[in-house]
Coordinates of C-alpha atoms in Angstrom, one line a residue:
Chain A
M242 CA 117.6 103.6 141.9
T243 CA 118.7 102.8 145.4
A244 CA 118.4 105.3 148.2
T245 CA 121.8 104.5 149.5
T246 CA 123.6 105.9 146.5
T247 CA 121.5 109.0 146.3
A248 CA 123.3 111.8 148.0
R249 CA 120.8 114.5 147.2
T250 CA 117.2 114.7 148.2
A251 CA 115.1 114.0 145.2
F252 CA 113.1 116.9 143.8
V253 CA 109.5 116.9 145.2
P254 CA 107.1 118.9 143.2
P255 CA 104.9 121.2 145.3
T256 CA 101.8 119.4 143.9
R257 CA 101.5 115.7 144.2
F258 CA 101.2 113.7 141.0
A259 CA 98.8 111.2 139.7
V260 CA 100.5 108.1 138.6
P261 CA 104.0 107.8 140.1
G262 CA 105.7 105.0 138.3
R263 CA 104.6 101.5 139.3
I264 CA 108.0 99.9 138.7
D265 CA 111.6 100.9 138.3
A266 CA 111.7 100.9 134.5
G267 CA 115.4 101.4 134.6
E268 CA 117.3 101.2 131.3
A269 CA 114.7 100.8 128.5
A270 CA 115.1 97.8 126.2
V271 CA 117.5 99.2 123.6
E272 CA 117.9 96.3 121.3
W273 CA 115.5 95.6 118.4
Q274 CA 114.5 91.9 118.3
T275 CA 113.0 89.9 115.5
A276 CA 109.5 88.7 116.2
T277 CA 108.1 85.9 114.1
L278 CA 104.4 85.8 113.5
T279 CA 103.1 82.4 114.5
E280 CA 99.3 82.8 114.6
I281 CA 96.5 85.3 113.6
R282 CA 93.2 85.1 115.4
R283 CA 90.2 87.2 114.4
E284 CA 88.6 89.0 117.4
T285 CA 86.0 91.3 115.8
P286 CA 85.3 92.5 112.2
R287 CA 87.9 95.2 112.8
A288 CA 90.4 93.7 115.3
A289 CA 92.7 90.6 115.2
T290 CA 95.2 89.2 117.6
F291 CA 98.7 88.5 116.3
R292 CA 100.9 86.1 118.2
F293 CA 104.6 86.3 117.8
A294 CA 107.6 84.2 118.9
V295 CA 110.3 86.4 120.4
P296 CA 112.8 83.9 121.8
A297 CA 114.8 86.4 123.7
W298 CA 111.8 88.4 125.1
A299 CA 112.9 89.8 128.5
G300 CA 109.5 89.5 130.0
H301 CA 107.0 92.2 130.7
L302 CA 104.4 93.3 133.2
P303 CA 100.7 93.5 132.3
G304 CA 100.0 97.0 130.9
Q305 CA 103.3 97.6 129.3
H306 CA 103.8 98.3 125.6
L307 CA 106.4 97.8 123.0
M308 CA 107.5 99.5 119.8
L309 CA 107.1 97.7 116.6
R310 CA 108.9 98.4 113.3
L311 CA 108.2 97.4 109.8
T312 CA 110.8 98.0 107.1
A313 CA 110.1 98.4 103.3
A314 CA 112.5 97.2 100.7
D315 CA 113.8 100.7 100.0
G316 CA 114.7 101.1 103.7
Y317 CA 111.5 103.1 104.6
V318 CA 110.6 102.4 108.2
A319 CA 107.3 102.8 110.0
Q320 CA 107.1 102.3 113.8
R321 CA 104.3 102.3 116.3
H322 CA 103.7 101.7 120.0
Y323 CA 101.3 98.9 120.8
S324 CA 100.1 97.5 124.1
I325 CA 100.9 93.9 124.9
A326 CA 97.8 91.8 125.1
S327 CA 99.2 88.6 126.5
A328 CA 100.1 88.0 130.2
P329 CA 103.7 87.5 131.0
D330 CA 103.9 83.8 130.8
G331 CA 107.6 83.0 130.0
S332 CA 106.6 81.2 126.9
G333 CA 108.9 83.3 124.5
H334 CA 105.7 84.4 122.8
I335 CA 103.8 87.7 123.0
E336 CA 100.4 88.7 121.6
L337 CA 99.2 92.1 120.2
T338 CA 95.6 92.9 119.3
L339 CA 95.4 95.5 116.6
D340 CA 92.5 97.5 115.1
H341 CA 92.5 97.8 111.4
V342 CA 93.0 101.6 111.2
E343 CA 91.6 103.2 108.1
G344 CA 94.7 104.2 106.1
G345 CA 97.0 102.8 108.7
E346 CA 100.2 101.7 107.0
V347 CA 101.2 99.4 109.9
S348 CA 97.8 98.0 111.0
G349 CA 96.9 97.8 107.3
W350 CA 99.9 95.6 106.6
F351 CA 98.9 93.4 109.5
H352 CA 95.3 93.1 108.5
T353 CA 95.8 92.6 104.7
E354 CA 99.3 91.2 104.1
A355 CA 100.7 89.5 107.3
R356 CA 100.8 85.7 107.5
P357 CA 102.5 83.2 109.9
G358 CA 106.2 83.1 109.3
D359 CA 106.5 86.9 108.7
Q360 CA 109.1 88.7 110.7
V361 CA 108.9 92.1 112.2
Q362 CA 111.1 94.0 114.7
V363 CA 110.1 94.8 118.2
R364 CA 111.7 96.7 121.1
G365 CA 110.4 96.4 124.6
P366 CA 108.9 96.2 127.0
L367 CA 108.5 99.9 127.5
S368 CA 107.4 102.3 130.3
G369 CA 106.3 101.5 133.8
F370 CA 103.5 103.9 134.6
F371 CA 100.7 101.8 133.2
A372 CA 102.1 98.5 134.5
W373 CA 100.2 96.5 137.0
P374 CA 102.5 94.0 138.9
G375 CA 99.4 92.2 140.4
D376 CA 99.9 93.8 143.8
R377 CA 97.1 96.3 144.3
P378 CA 93.3 96.0 143.7
A379 CA 92.8 96.9 140.1
L380 CA 89.8 98.7 138.6
L381 CA 90.2 98.6 134.9
I382 CA 88.1 100.7 132.5
G383 CA 88.6 100.5 128.7
A384 CA 86.8 101.1 125.4
G385 CA 87.4 99.5 122.0
S386 CA 91.0 98.3 121.7
G387 CA 91.7 100.2 124.9
V388 CA 90.9 96.9 126.6
V389 CA 94.1 95.3 125.2
P390 CA 96.5 96.3 128.0
L391 CA 93.7 95.7 130.5
M392 CA 93.3 92.2 129.2
S393 CA 96.9 91.4 129.9
M394 CA 96.1 92.3 133.5
V395 CA 92.9 90.1 133.5
R396 CA 94.9 87.2 132.0
H397 CA 97.7 87.6 134.5
H398 CA 95.2 87.7 137.4
R399 CA 93.7 84.5 136.2
E400 CA 96.9 82.6 135.2
R401 CA 98.5 83.4 138.6
R402 CA 95.3 82.8 140.5
L403 CA 95.8 86.1 142.3
S404 CA 93.4 86.9 145.1
V405 CA 93.7 90.7 145.0
P406 CA 90.4 92.1 143.6
L407 CA 90.2 93.0 139.9
R408 CA 87.3 94.4 138.0
L409 CA 86.9 95.3 134.3
L410 CA 84.4 97.7 132.8
V411 CA 84.7 97.5 129.0
S412 CA 82.9 99.6 126.5
A413 CA 82.2 98.5 122.9
R414 CA 79.7 99.6 120.2
G415 CA 78.0 96.1 120.4
P416 CA 78.6 92.5 121.1
R417 CA 80.2 91.9 117.7
E418 CA 82.7 94.7 118.4
L419 CA 83.6 93.4 121.9
I420 CA 87.2 92.2 121.8
Y421 CA 87.9 89.0 123.8
A422 CA 84.2 88.5 124.3
D423 CA 84.5 84.8 125.0
E424 CA 87.2 85.3 127.6
Y425 CA 85.5 87.5 130.1
G426 CA 84.3 86.1 133.5
T427 CA 82.5 87.5 136.4
E428 CA 85.2 90.2 136.9
T429 CA 83.9 91.9 133.7
T430 CA 81.0 94.2 133.0
P431 CA 80.5 95.1 129.3
V432 CA 78.9 98.4 128.4
F433 CA 77.3 98.5 124.9
T434 CA 76.9 101.9 123.3
R435 CA 75.0 101.2 120.1
T436 CA 73.6 97.7 120.1
A437 CA 73.2 95.1 122.9
P438 CA 71.7 91.7 123.5
A439 CA 68.0 91.5 124.5
G440 CA 67.5 92.9 128.0
V441 CA 70.9 94.7 128.1
P442 CA 70.7 98.5 128.1
V443 CA 72.3 100.5 125.4
G444 CA 74.2 103.7 126.1
R445 CA 77.3 105.4 127.2
M446 CA 79.2 104.5 130.4
T447 CA 77.7 106.4 133.3
A448 CA 78.2 107.0 137.0
A449 CA 75.9 104.1 137.6
H450 CA 78.4 101.7 136.2
V451 CA 81.3 103.1 138.2
A452 CA 79.5 103.5 141.6
P453 CA 79.0 99.8 142.5
L454 CA 82.6 99.1 141.8
L455 CA 83.9 102.0 144.0
A456 CA 81.5 100.9 146.7
E457 CA 83.4 97.6 147.0
R458 CA 86.2 99.6 148.8
P459 CA 88.9 96.9 148.7
D460 CA 91.7 97.0 151.2
G461 CA 94.2 99.6 150.1
G462 CA 91.8 101.1 147.6
W463 CA 91.6 100.7 143.9
E464 CA 94.3 101.5 141.5
A465 CA 92.4 102.6 138.5
Y466 CA 93.6 102.0 134.9
V467 CA 91.8 103.8 132.0
C468 CA 92.6 103.1 128.4
G469 CA 90.9 104.2 125.2
S470 CA 90.5 107.2 123.0
N471 CA 91.2 110.6 124.5
A472 CA 87.4 111.3 124.5
F473 CA 86.7 108.1 126.3
A474 CA 89.6 108.6 128.7
E475 CA 88.4 112.1 129.6
H476 CA 84.9 110.8 130.1
A477 CA 85.9 107.7 132.2
S478 CA 88.4 109.6 134.3
R479 CA 85.8 112.3 135.1
L480 CA 83.3 109.6 136.2
L481 CA 86.0 108.1 138.5
V482 CA 86.9 111.5 140.0
A483 CA 83.2 112.3 140.6
A484 CA 82.7 109.0 142.3
G485 CA 85.5 109.7 144.7
Q486 CA 88.5 107.9 143.2
P487 CA 91.6 109.9 144.2
V488 CA 93.3 111.5 141.1
D489 CA 96.7 110.1 142.1
R490 CA 95.2 106.6 141.8
I491 CA 94.1 107.0 138.2
R492 CA 96.5 106.0 135.4
I493 CA 95.5 106.8 131.9
E494 CA 96.7 105.5 128.6
R495 CA 95.3 107.4 125.5
F496 CA 95.5 106.2 121.9
G497 CA 97.9 108.2 119.8
Chain B
M82 CA 118.3 95.7 107.1
N83 CA 115.3 93.5 108.1
V84 CA 112.9 94.0 105.3
T85 CA 109.3 93.2 106.1
R86 CA 107.8 91.0 103.4
G87 CA 105.0 92.7 101.6
F88 CA 105.4 96.0 103.4
T89 CA 105.5 99.1 101.2
G90 CA 104.2 101.8 103.6
R91 CA 102.8 105.2 102.8
P92 CA 103.7 107.0 99.6
R93 CA 107.2 108.5 100.2
V94 CA 107.1 112.2 100.8
H95 CA 110.3 114.1 100.9
N96 CA 109.9 116.1 104.1
P97 CA 113.2 117.5 105.5
G98 CA 111.3 118.6 108.6
L99 CA 110.4 115.1 109.6
P100 CA 112.8 113.6 112.2
P101 CA 113.8 109.9 111.9
G102 CA 111.2 107.5 112.8
Q103 CA 108.4 110.1 112.8
Y104 CA 105.2 110.5 110.6
D105 CA 103.2 113.5 109.8
A106 CA 100.0 113.3 111.8
G107 CA 98.3 115.9 109.6
D108 CA 95.4 117.7 111.4
D109 CA 95.4 115.3 114.3
W110 CA 96.8 116.4 117.6
P111 CA 96.7 113.3 119.9
V112 CA 96.4 113.8 123.6
L113 CA 98.6 111.5 125.6
S114 CA 98.6 112.8 129.2
A115 CA 98.9 110.0 131.8
E116 CA 96.8 111.8 134.4
V117 CA 93.4 113.2 134.8
T118 CA 93.0 116.6 133.0
P119 CA 92.8 119.0 135.9
D120 CA 90.1 121.6 136.3
L121 CA 92.4 124.6 136.4
A122 CA 91.0 128.1 135.8
A123 CA 93.2 130.8 134.5
S124 CA 92.5 132.8 137.6
D125 CA 94.0 129.9 139.7
W126 CA 97.0 129.5 137.5
T127 CA 100.4 130.5 138.7
F128 CA 104.0 130.0 137.4
R129 CA 107.0 130.0 139.6
V130 CA 110.7 130.0 138.8
D131 CA 113.0 129.1 141.8
G132 CA 115.9 127.0 142.8
L133 CA 119.4 128.3 141.8
V134 CA 118.3 131.8 141.0
E135 CA 118.8 135.3 142.5
R136 CA 115.2 136.3 142.9
P137 CA 112.7 133.5 142.9
Q138 CA 109.4 134.8 141.5
T139 CA 105.8 133.7 141.0
W140 CA 103.6 135.1 138.2
D141 CA 99.9 134.9 138.1
W142 CA 97.8 135.0 134.9
A143 CA 97.7 138.9 134.7
A144 CA 101.4 139.3 135.6
A145 CA 102.5 136.7 133.0
H146 CA 100.3 138.4 130.3
A147 CA 101.9 141.8 131.1
L148 CA 105.2 140.4 129.8
P149 CA 106.2 140.9 126.2
A150 CA 104.3 138.4 123.9
S151 CA 106.3 136.0 121.9
S152 CA 105.1 133.2 119.5
Y153 CA 106.3 130.0 118.0
E154 CA 105.3 128.8 114.6
G155 CA 106.8 125.5 113.5
D156 CA 106.6 121.8 114.2
I157 CA 106.2 119.6 117.3
H158 CA 107.3 115.9 117.6
C159 CA 105.9 113.3 120.0
V160 CA 108.0 110.4 121.1
T161 CA 105.1 108.0 120.1
S162 CA 106.1 108.8 116.5
W163 CA 103.7 111.5 115.3
S164 CA 104.9 115.0 114.3
K165 CA 102.6 117.9 113.6
F166 CA 103.6 120.7 111.2
G167 CA 102.8 124.3 111.1
V168 CA 101.5 124.8 114.6
R169 CA 101.2 128.2 116.1
F170 CA 101.5 128.9 119.8
G171 CA 101.3 132.3 121.6
G172 CA 102.7 133.1 125.0
V173 CA 105.9 134.5 126.6
S174 CA 109.5 133.5 126.0
L175 CA 111.1 131.6 128.8
D176 CA 114.0 133.9 128.4
T177 CA 111.9 136.7 129.8
F178 CA 111.0 134.8 132.9
L179 CA 114.6 133.7 133.4
A180 CA 115.9 137.2 133.0
A181 CA 113.6 138.3 135.8
V182 CA 114.9 135.7 138.3
G183 CA 118.6 135.7 137.4
P184 CA 119.8 132.1 137.2
H185 CA 123.0 131.4 139.1
A186 CA 126.0 130.4 137.0
S187 CA 125.9 127.0 138.8
A188 CA 122.4 126.2 137.3
T189 CA 122.7 123.6 134.6
H190 CA 119.3 121.8 134.6
A191 CA 115.7 122.4 135.4
V192 CA 112.7 120.4 136.5
A193 CA 109.5 121.6 135.0
Y194 CA 106.5 120.7 137.2
A195 CA 102.8 120.9 136.5
H196 CA 99.8 121.8 138.6
T197 CA 99.1 118.1 138.5
G198 CA 102.6 117.2 139.9
Y199 CA 103.8 115.9 136.5
T200 CA 107.5 116.6 136.1
A201 CA 109.9 116.8 133.2
S202 CA 113.7 117.4 133.4
L203 CA 115.6 119.5 130.9
P204 CA 119.1 120.9 130.4
L205 CA 118.8 124.6 131.1
A206 CA 120.5 125.3 127.7
D207 CA 117.4 123.8 126.1
L208 CA 115.2 126.4 127.8
T209 CA 117.1 129.5 126.8
G210 CA 118.0 131.3 123.6
G211 CA 114.5 131.8 122.2
R212 CA 113.7 128.0 122.1
A213 CA 111.2 127.7 125.0
W214 CA 108.0 129.5 125.9
I215 CA 105.1 129.5 128.4
A216 CA 102.2 129.1 125.9
F217 CA 98.7 130.3 126.5
E218 CA 97.3 130.2 123.0
Y219 CA 97.1 127.7 120.2
D220 CA 96.2 128.9 116.7
G221 CA 95.1 132.3 118.2
R222 CA 92.7 130.8 120.7
P223 CA 93.1 129.9 124.4
L224 CA 94.9 126.6 124.8
A225 CA 92.5 123.7 125.4
A226 CA 92.6 122.1 128.8
E227 CA 93.4 118.6 127.4
H228 CA 96.4 120.2 125.6
G229 CA 97.7 121.8 128.8
G230 CA 95.6 125.0 129.0
P231 CA 95.4 127.5 130.6
A232 CA 99.3 127.3 130.2
R233 CA 101.9 124.9 129.2
L234 CA 105.6 124.8 128.7
L235 CA 106.6 124.6 125.0
V236 CA 110.1 123.3 124.1
P237 CA 109.4 122.3 120.5
H238 CA 112.9 121.2 119.5
L239 CA 112.6 118.3 122.0
Y240 CA 110.1 115.4 122.1
F241 CA 106.9 116.8 123.4
W242 CA 106.8 115.1 126.8
K243 CA 109.2 117.8 127.9
S244 CA 106.6 120.5 127.2
A245 CA 104.8 120.1 130.5
K246 CA 101.1 120.7 130.4
W247 CA 99.4 122.8 133.1
I248 CA 102.9 124.3 133.9
A249 CA 103.3 125.4 137.5
G250 CA 106.9 126.1 137.7
L251 CA 110.6 125.6 137.0
T252 CA 113.2 124.7 139.6
L253 CA 116.7 125.4 138.5
L254 CA 119.3 122.8 139.7
D255 CA 123.0 122.0 139.3
H256 CA 122.3 118.4 138.2
D257 CA 119.9 116.4 136.2
E258 CA 116.9 115.3 138.2
P259 CA 114.8 112.8 136.2
G260 CA 111.2 113.7 135.8
F261 CA 108.2 111.5 135.3
W262 CA 108.9 109.9 131.9
E263 CA 112.6 110.1 132.5
Q264 CA 112.1 107.9 135.6
N265 CA 110.0 105.6 133.4
G266 CA 112.7 104.8 131.0
Y267 CA 112.7 107.8 128.6
H268 CA 115.7 109.7 127.5
A269 CA 117.2 112.5 129.6
R270 CA 117.3 115.0 126.7
G271 CA 114.9 113.8 124.1
N272 CA 116.3 115.3 120.9
P273 CA 114.0 114.0 118.0
W274 CA 116.8 114.5 115.4
D275 CA 119.0 112.1 117.3
E276 CA 116.0 109.9 118.0
Q277 CA 116.6 110.0 121.8
R278 CA 113.5 108.2 122.8
Y279 CA 114.6 106.0 125.6
S280 CA 117.4 106.0 128.0
G281 CA 120.4 104.4 126.2
D282 CA 119.4 105.8 122.9

């Protein structure tokens, strides 16, 4: 999209929108590619990380997702969208972290059947609105496996030694359910809703968790990324708005 | 065909209402809006149709409800692969609004925009002929805010991102003007039966 080739003035809605696209997504990845499972790592009792070799992977930005397809012998196909967990590292590998969803035909296959060497089809990366190119200060809030696309951002920030501020608030039922628990650094504040280590409070994310982060007021302001269930996304986004975060700087990705 | 070793999938159910690549979400109705759910009261809601029309017009809640009621009972399909069967929406046919404003013959497309500023682009032909509504009710009750209440656009024969929540207006144009998801790599039309998910499909 170049301004010089656009003769018409683009339509501007009378109301300004939250979340204008972060990148020019352009033509979406049309081709399905074969992804070969190379490694499975357990994260929590319910979640595991699946690493794939995708030799022709076009690269992605942290926060983007892909579509994954499994095909049965009779031609039956199941496809799902999954956030990419790994940072864009040019290695020809990508990682997904999947919950074992009760009755889930795709996550069920991954958690009970899949082993290294298995091949699936992927298409991506997809969508630009939840992407974080590493340019603006990033305030990340996730719950459960909603932390997955946010972790791609944390890893990217770390691997590229970016100096732009980045903070992560991550909610989990307890330490055992906290995905990527060993990887977090000083940028991360976990919130435990059911059980917590001694001395750590138990309870839902509140305004008190959000306030000190907004008080940091980084140059240019925070770009907030919220990911989790709809109930969590509604709760966290309301906390952000109440704390003064502009609605057009809050990007939300909900499970579904 | 790239068969996945060991994958059998759910029991096969013959469902001619299920477009390719979709699954039946059952009772679930996932919420996928990318923005903060607005705090929009019915008394603050308005709906405007303008652009290439004879008589641009704005309806408020009472004026929209004074129009003949029309309902949709059927299925909806989300680009993320879920479909939901047997849903029931109540509202007003978009044909009624369009008849009031008188579209110019040159109008071929529309941008639907929300009170949040979300936009979706649609061919005008997909908004006429009893196939699109402004919906206020779901299953006989006021439409919940997270599902677009007090009022959303409903274009159930296209992927559901076209059915803009918190609908604020339609601007009729003589060209396609990509909306939010269309600018983010999604298909210009979004017909689930042709699996038009992404640009290039």
